[in-house]
Coordinates of C-alpha atoms in Angstrom, one line a residue:
X1 CA 96.1 126.4 102.1
X2 CA 94.8 124.3 99.2
X3 CA 92.7 121.3 100.2
X4 CA 91.7 118.1 98.4
X5 CA 89.9 114.9 99.2
X6 CA 92.8 112.8 97.9
X7 CA 96.4 113.6 97.1
X8 CA 98.2 110.9 95.1
X9 CA 102.0 111.2 95.1
X10 CA 103.4 109.5 91.9
X11 CA 102.1 109.4 88.3
X12 CA 102.8 105.8 87.5
X13 CA 100.2 103.2 86.7
X14 CA 99.2 102.6 90.3
X15 CA 98.9 106.2 91.3
X16 CA 97.0 107.3 88.2
X17 CA 94.6 104.3 88.5
X18 CA 93.9 105.4 92.1
X19 CA 93.4 108.9 90.9
X20 CA 91.0 107.9 88.2
X21 CA 88.8 105.7 90.3
X22 CA 88.7 108.3 93.1
X23 CA 87.9 111.2 90.7
X24 CA 85.3 109.1 88.9
X25 CA 83.5 108.7 92.3
X26 CA 83.3 112.5 92.6
X27 CA 86.3 113.1 94.9
X28 CA 88.6 116.1 94.4
X29 CA 91.9 114.6 93.5
X30 CA 95.4 116.0 93.1
X31 CA 98.3 114.0 91.6
X32 CA 101.8 115.2 92.4
X33 CA 104.5 114.1 90.1
X34 CA 108.2 115.3 90.3
X35 CA 109.0 114.5 86.6
X36 CA 106.3 113.4 84.1
X37 CA 103.6 110.8 83.7
X38 CA 105.1 107.4 83.1
X39 CA 108.7 108.7 83.5
X40 CA 109.8 105.7 85.5
X41 CA 109.1 101.9 85.4
X42 CA 105.5 102.4 84.3
X43 CA 106.6 103.8 81.1
X44 CA 109.4 101.3 80.4
X45 CA 108.0 97.9 81.4
X46 CA 107.4 95.0 79.0
X47 CA 103.7 95.0 79.5
X48 CA 103.3 91.3 79.9
X49 CA 99.9 90.5 81.6
X50 CA 100.1 87.0 83.0
X51 CA 100.0 85.3 86.4
X52 CA 101.3 82.1 84.7
X53 CA 104.9 80.8 84.7
X54 CA 107.1 79.0 87.1
X55 CA 106.2 81.6 89.7
X56 CA 102.5 80.8 89.4
X57 CA 101.0 80.0 92.7
X58 CA 97.9 79.8 94.8
X59 CA 97.4 82.1 97.8
X60 CA 96.8 85.8 98.1
X61 CA 99.4 87.0 95.6
X62 CA 98.3 84.5 93.0
X63 CA 94.7 85.5 93.5
X64 CA 95.6 89.2 93.2
X65 CA 97.5 88.5 89.9
X66 CA 94.6 86.5 88.5
X67 CA 92.0 89.1 89.4
X68 CA 94.3 91.8 88.0
X69 CA 94.4 90.0 84.6
X70 CA 90.6 89.7 84.5
X71 CA 90.3 93.3 85.4
X72 CA 92.5 94.3 82.5
X73 CA 90.3 92.4 80.1
X74 CA 87.3 94.5 81.0
X75 CA 88.9 97.8 81.9
X76 CA 91.9 98.4 79.7
X77 CA 90.0 98.3 76.3
X78 CA 87.6 100.9 77.7
X79 CA 90.5 103.4 78.2
X80 CA 90.8 103.8 74.4
X81 CA 87.1 104.8 74.3
X82 CA 87.4 107.1 77.2
X83 CA 90.6 108.9 76.1
X84 CA 91.4 108.2 72.5
X85 CA 94.8 106.7 73.6
X86 CA 95.1 103.1 72.5
X87 CA 97.0 101.0 75.2
X88 CA 97.5 98.3 72.6
X89 CA 95.9 95.6 74.7
X90 CA 95.8 92.2 73.1
X91 CA 95.8 88.5 73.6
X92 CA 99.0 86.6 74.4
X93 CA 100.0 82.9 74.7
X94 CA 102.7 82.4 77.3
X95 CA 105.0 79.4 77.1
X96 CA 107.3 78.3 79.9
X97 CA 109.6 75.8 78.2
X98 CA 111.3 72.7 79.6
X99 CA 114.8 71.7 78.4
X100 CA 115.4 68.7 80.6
X101 CA 113.3 65.7 81.8
X102 CA 113.4 67.1 85.3
X103 CA 112.0 70.5 84.1
X104 CA 109.4 68.7 82.1
X105 CA 108.2 66.6 85.1
X106 CA 108.1 69.7 87.3
X107 CA 106.1 71.8 84.8
X108 CA 103.7 68.9 84.0
X109 CA 103.0 68.6 87.8
X110 CA 102.5 72.4 88.0
X111 CA 100.0 72.3 85.1
X112 CA 98.0 69.6 86.8
X113 CA 98.1 71.4 90.1
X114 CA 96.9 74.7 88.6
X115 CA 94.4 73.2 86.1
X116 CA 91.5 73.6 88.5
X117 CA 92.0 77.3 89.0
X118 CA 93.1 78.2 85.4
X119 CA 91.4 76.3 82.6
X120 CA 93.6 78.1 80.0
X121 CA 96.8 76.6 81.4
X122 CA 98.0 73.2 80.2
X123 CA 101.1 71.1 79.3
X124 CA 102.0 71.1 75.6
X125 CA 104.2 68.7 73.8
X126 CA 107.2 69.8 71.7
X127 CA 105.7 68.7 68.4
X128 CA 102.7 71.0 68.9
X129 CA 104.9 74.0 70.0
X130 CA 107.4 73.7 67.2
X131 CA 104.7 73.3 64.6
X132 CA 103.2 76.6 65.8
X133 CA 106.6 78.4 66.2
X134 CA 109.5 76.7 64.3
X135 CA 111.9 79.4 65.5
X136 CA 111.8 77.9 69.0
X137 CA 114.8 75.8 70.2
X138 CA 114.9 72.3 68.9
X139 CA 116.1 71.2 72.4
X140 CA 112.5 71.9 73.7
X141 CA 111.0 69.0 75.6
X142 CA 107.6 70.6 75.9
X143 CA 106.3 73.4 78.1
X144 CA 103.7 74.9 80.3
X145 CA 101.3 76.8 78.0
X146 CA 98.9 79.6 79.2
X147 CA 96.6 80.6 76.4
X148 CA 94.4 83.7 76.6
X149 CA 96.8 85.8 78.7
X150 CA 97.4 89.5 77.7
X151 CA 99.8 92.2 76.8
X152 CA 99.7 96.0 76.7
X153 CA 102.0 98.9 75.9
X154 CA 102.9 100.1 79.3
X155 CA 103.7 103.6 78.3
X156 CA 100.4 104.1 76.4
X157 CA 98.5 102.4 79.3
X158 CA 99.9 104.9 81.8
X159 CA 99.3 107.9 79.5
X160 CA 95.7 106.7 79.0
X161 CA 95.2 106.4 82.8
X162 CA 96.5 109.9 83.3
X163 CA 94.2 111.3 80.6
X164 CA 91.3 109.4 82.0
X165 CA 92.0 110.7 85.5
X166 CA 92.1 114.3 84.2
X167 CA 88.8 113.8 82.2
X168 CA 87.2 112.5 85.5
X169 CA 88.3 115.8 87.2
X170 CA 91.7 115.0 88.7
X171 CA 94.4 117.6 88.6
X172 CA 97.9 116.6 87.7
X173 CA 100.6 118.9 89.0
X174 CA 104.3 118.6 88.3
X175 CA 105.9 119.2 91.7
X176 CA 107.9 117.0 94.1
X177 CA 106.6 115.9 97.4
X178 CA 109.2 117.0 100.0
X179 CA 107.6 115.7 103.1
X180 CA 104.5 115.2 105.1
X181 CA 102.9 117.0 108.0
X182 CA 100.9 114.6 110.2
X183 CA 99.0 116.4 112.9
X184 CA 97.6 114.4 115.7
X185 CA 94.2 115.6 114.7
X186 CA 93.2 116.8 111.3
X187 CA 94.2 116.1 107.8
X188 CA 97.6 115.2 106.5
X189 CA 99.5 117.7 104.5
X190 CA 102.0 117.1 101.7
X191 CA 104.9 119.6 101.7
X192 CA 105.9 120.9 98.3
X193 CA 108.3 123.7 97.3
X194 CA 105.3 126.1 96.9
X195 CA 103.8 125.2 100.3
X196 CA 101.7 122.5 102.0
X197 CA 98.7 120.9 100.4
X198 CA 96.1 119.2 102.6
X199 CA 93.8 116.3 101.9
X200 CA 91.6 113.8 103.7
X201 CA 93.8 111.0 102.3
X202 CA 97.3 110.9 100.9
X203 CA 98.4 107.9 98.7
X204 CA 102.1 107.3 98.4
X205 CA 102.6 105.6 95.0
X206 CA 106.2 106.6 94.3
X207 CA 107.5 103.2 93.3
X208 CA 110.9 102.5 94.9
X209 CA 111.1 106.1 96.0
X210 CA 108.3 105.4 98.4
X211 CA 111.0 104.1 100.8
X212 CA 112.0 107.8 101.3
X213 CA 108.7 108.3 103.0
X214 CA 109.9 106.3 106.0
X215 CA 111.5 109.4 107.5
X216 CA 108.2 111.3 107.0
X217 CA 106.2 108.6 108.6
X218 CA 108.5 107.4 111.3
X219 CA 107.9 103.8 110.3
X220 CA 109.7 101.4 107.9
X221 CA 108.7 101.3 104.2
X222 CA 110.8 98.3 103.1
X223 CA 110.9 98.8 99.4
X224 CA 114.1 99.1 97.3
X225 CA 114.8 99.6 93.6
X226 CA 115.3 96.5 91.5
X227 CA 116.8 97.5 88.1
X228 CA 115.5 95.7 85.1
X229 CA 116.9 96.1 81.6
X230 CA 115.2 95.1 78.3
X231 CA 115.9 95.2 74.6
X232 CA 113.6 96.1 71.7
X233 CA 114.4 94.1 68.5
X234 CA 113.3 94.1 64.9
X235 CA 112.7 90.5 63.8
X236 CA 111.9 89.8 60.1
X237 CA 109.0 87.6 59.4
X238 CA 105.7 87.0 61.3
X239 CA 105.2 87.8 65.0
X240 CA 106.4 85.1 67.5
X241 CA 103.5 82.7 68.3
X242 CA 104.4 82.7 72.0
X243 CA 105.7 84.9 74.8
X244 CA 108.5 82.6 76.0
X245 CA 109.4 82.9 79.7
X246 CA 112.3 81.0 81.2
X247 CA 114.0 82.1 84.5
X248 CA 114.8 85.8 84.3
X249 CA 114.4 85.8 80.5
X250 CA 111.4 86.5 78.3
X251 CA 110.8 87.3 74.7
X252 CA 107.6 88.3 72.9
X253 CA 106.3 90.1 69.9
X254 CA 104.5 93.3 70.8
X255 CA 101.6 94.8 68.9
X256 CA 103.8 97.7 67.7
X257 CA 105.7 95.3 65.5
X258 CA 108.9 95.0 67.6
X259 CA 110.1 92.2 69.8
X260 CA 110.7 92.8 73.5
X261 CA 113.4 90.8 75.3
X262 CA 114.4 90.8 78.9
X263 CA 115.4 91.0 81.6
X264 CA 117.7 91.5 84.6
X265 CA 117.2 91.8 88.4
X266 CA 119.9 94.1 89.8
X267 CA 120.2 95.6 93.2
X268 CA 122.2 98.7 92.3
X269 CA 120.4 101.4 94.1
X270 CA 118.8 104.2 92.2
X271 CA 121.0 103.8 89.1
X272 CA 118.9 103.6 85.9
X273 CA 121.8 103.0 83.5
X274 CA 121.9 100.4 80.8
X275 CA 125.0 98.2 80.5
X276 CA 126.7 96.2 77.8
X277 CA 126.9 93.2 80.1
X278 CA 123.2 93.2 80.6
X279 CA 122.6 93.5 76.9
X280 CA 124.8 90.4 76.3
X281 CA 123.1 88.5 79.1
X282 CA 119.7 89.1 77.7
X283 CA 120.6 88.2 74.2
X284 CA 122.4 85.0 75.2
X285 CA 119.4 84.0 77.2
X286 CA 116.7 84.6 74.6
X287 CA 118.8 83.1 71.8
X288 CA 118.7 79.9 73.7
X289 CA 114.9 80.0 73.8
X290 CA 114.4 81.3 70.3
X291 CA 117.5 80.7 68.1
X292 CA 115.6 82.4 65.2
X293 CA 116.3 85.7 67.0
X294 CA 119.8 85.5 65.5
X295 CA 118.3 87.5 62.5
X296 CA 117.0 90.3 64.7
X297 CA 118.4 93.8 64.9
X298 CA 118.7 95.7 68.1
X299 CA 116.6 98.9 68.1
X300 CA 116.7 100.1 71.7
X301 CA 118.0 99.2 75.1
X302 CA 116.4 100.6 78.2
X303 CA 116.3 100.1 82.0
X304 CA 113.9 100.9 84.8
X305 CA 113.7 100.7 88.6
X306 CA 110.9 98.5 89.9
X307 CA 109.7 98.7 93.5
X308 CA 110.7 95.5 95.3
X309 CA 109.1 94.9 98.7
X310 CA 111.0 93.0 101.4
X311 CA 108.8 90.0 101.0
X312 CA 108.0 90.3 97.2
X313 CA 104.4 91.2 97.9
X314 CA 102.7 94.5 97.0
X315 CA 102.2 97.0 99.8
X316 CA 98.6 98.2 99.8
X317 CA 96.9 99.9 102.7
X318 CA 97.0 102.4 105.4
X319 CA 100.2 103.1 107.5
X320 CA 99.7 101.8 111.0
X321 CA 98.8 104.7 113.3
X322 CA 98.4 107.0 110.2
X323 CA 95.2 105.6 108.6
X324 CA 94.8 108.6 106.3
X325 CA 98.2 107.8 104.6
X326 CA 98.0 104.9 102.3
X327 CA 100.9 103.0 100.7
X328 CA 100.5 101.6 97.2
X329 CA 103.9 100.2 96.0
X330 CA 106.0 97.1 95.9
X331 CA 104.6 95.4 92.8
X332 CA 108.1 94.4 91.6
X333 CA 108.1 93.0 88.1
X334 CA 104.3 92.8 87.9
X335 CA 103.3 96.5 88.3
X336 CA 101.7 96.8 84.9
X337 CA 99.7 93.6 85.5
X338 CA 98.5 94.5 89.0
X339 CA 98.6 98.3 88.8
X340 CA 95.1 99.2 87.5
X341 CA 93.4 96.7 89.8
X342 CA 95.5 97.8 92.8
X343 CA 94.4 101.4 92.1
X344 CA 90.8 100.3 92.2
X345 CA 91.3 98.5 95.5
X346 CA 93.0 101.6 97.0
X347 CA 90.1 103.8 95.8
X348 CA 87.7 101.3 97.5
X349 CA 89.5 101.8 100.8
X350 CA 89.3 105.6 100.5
X351 CA 85.6 105.5 99.5
X352 CA 84.7 103.3 102.5
X353 CA 83.9 100.3 100.3
X354 CA 84.9 96.8 101.2
X355 CA 87.5 95.7 98.7
X356 CA 86.5 92.5 96.9
X357 CA 89.7 90.7 98.1
X358 CA 91.2 90.6 101.5
X359 CA 94.0 93.2 101.6
X360 CA 95.3 92.0 104.9
X361 CA 98.2 90.0 103.4
X362 CA 99.3 93.2 101.6
X363 CA 98.9 95.6 104.5
X364 CA 101.9 97.7 105.6
X365 CA 101.2 96.5 109.2
X366 CA 102.7 93.1 108.3
X367 CA 106.2 94.5 108.5
X368 CA 105.6 95.5 112.1
X369 CA 103.7 92.4 113.2
X370 CA 105.4 89.5 111.5
X371 CA 109.0 90.0 112.6
X372 CA 111.8 89.5 110.1
X373 CA 110.6 89.1 106.5
X374 CA 112.1 86.5 104.3
X375 CA 112.4 87.3 100.6
X376 CA 112.3 84.6 98.0
X377 CA 115.7 84.0 96.3
X378 CA 116.2 86.2 93.3
X379 CA 118.5 85.3 90.5
X380 CA 120.3 88.6 90.7
X381 CA 122.4 89.6 87.7
X382 CA 125.8 91.1 88.5
X383 CA 126.6 93.9 86.0

């Protein structure tokens, strides 16, 4: 039987980052992928790298997101040097607009509250914003402005991580994981069509499909698919000055020259279809933010299935009672932001290092120890 130090199931951004950091440390690593690298959400995401916005918060998740952005700044540009694949990493100014006095008051207060932990985040008046970007809505009453955030091409980033992992010695094999063998003593084994493969550690990084491992493990894996649709647009003129984020909607100019607009949050199972209703919903929303988009042409319409955990927090850490099986999923709409850093943290666990943040709040054990989990309210789009 083949044997490895680490088997990673799933060739998305989290799995490939884990594989890269483990292989770079000298471990023998196998990545199992049932389709192709970046074939799911990691290849279709918008690639917005920001912990800012109305969901900005202190606490473990806010800290993880902030550290993830800083990690991107140092790590992601190096991927081009390592692999020759340019992830198109670049700076981004993120604007959360206010359209009413109540929204303006709330965002001003949020800016003041977060100013101590994020010096790049501030309140901006409408005159400043409209001077920089005249295509914004004239109804703007100001907004929360986060300067110095980032963006990346999610597909290129994931391809670069895969290439970096291979250059570090990892093997990528296109085969589906069909189950796990978990002996009381000894190493776990991943069942594939060609037979079992053993490893000291198995990392399950299958996005929303990680939920299917619940039957293999005999323990809940409370993750479900959250469909998100986005549009690619061609907009004449200069790039948009801001990535504008408001509720479910966002719109930004990407470094490939196109505009990306999104999104939806849909609990429709494992259905990756695009819908005309979602297209119209997105266009209506972003046209309110940037009326100048009326001149844009639709280039592409895609959908992906993000892994949504039961409490909206990533799931990172060993399965209770199965410490050699590690879950790495549940990043929701922020997988590209948190993925590379999450892979580094998982690799630290495998290598016996102490992660630089406390992974307790993200541990799978929380679903057994904390009783019923309450998810924050999602503004779900009904197709």
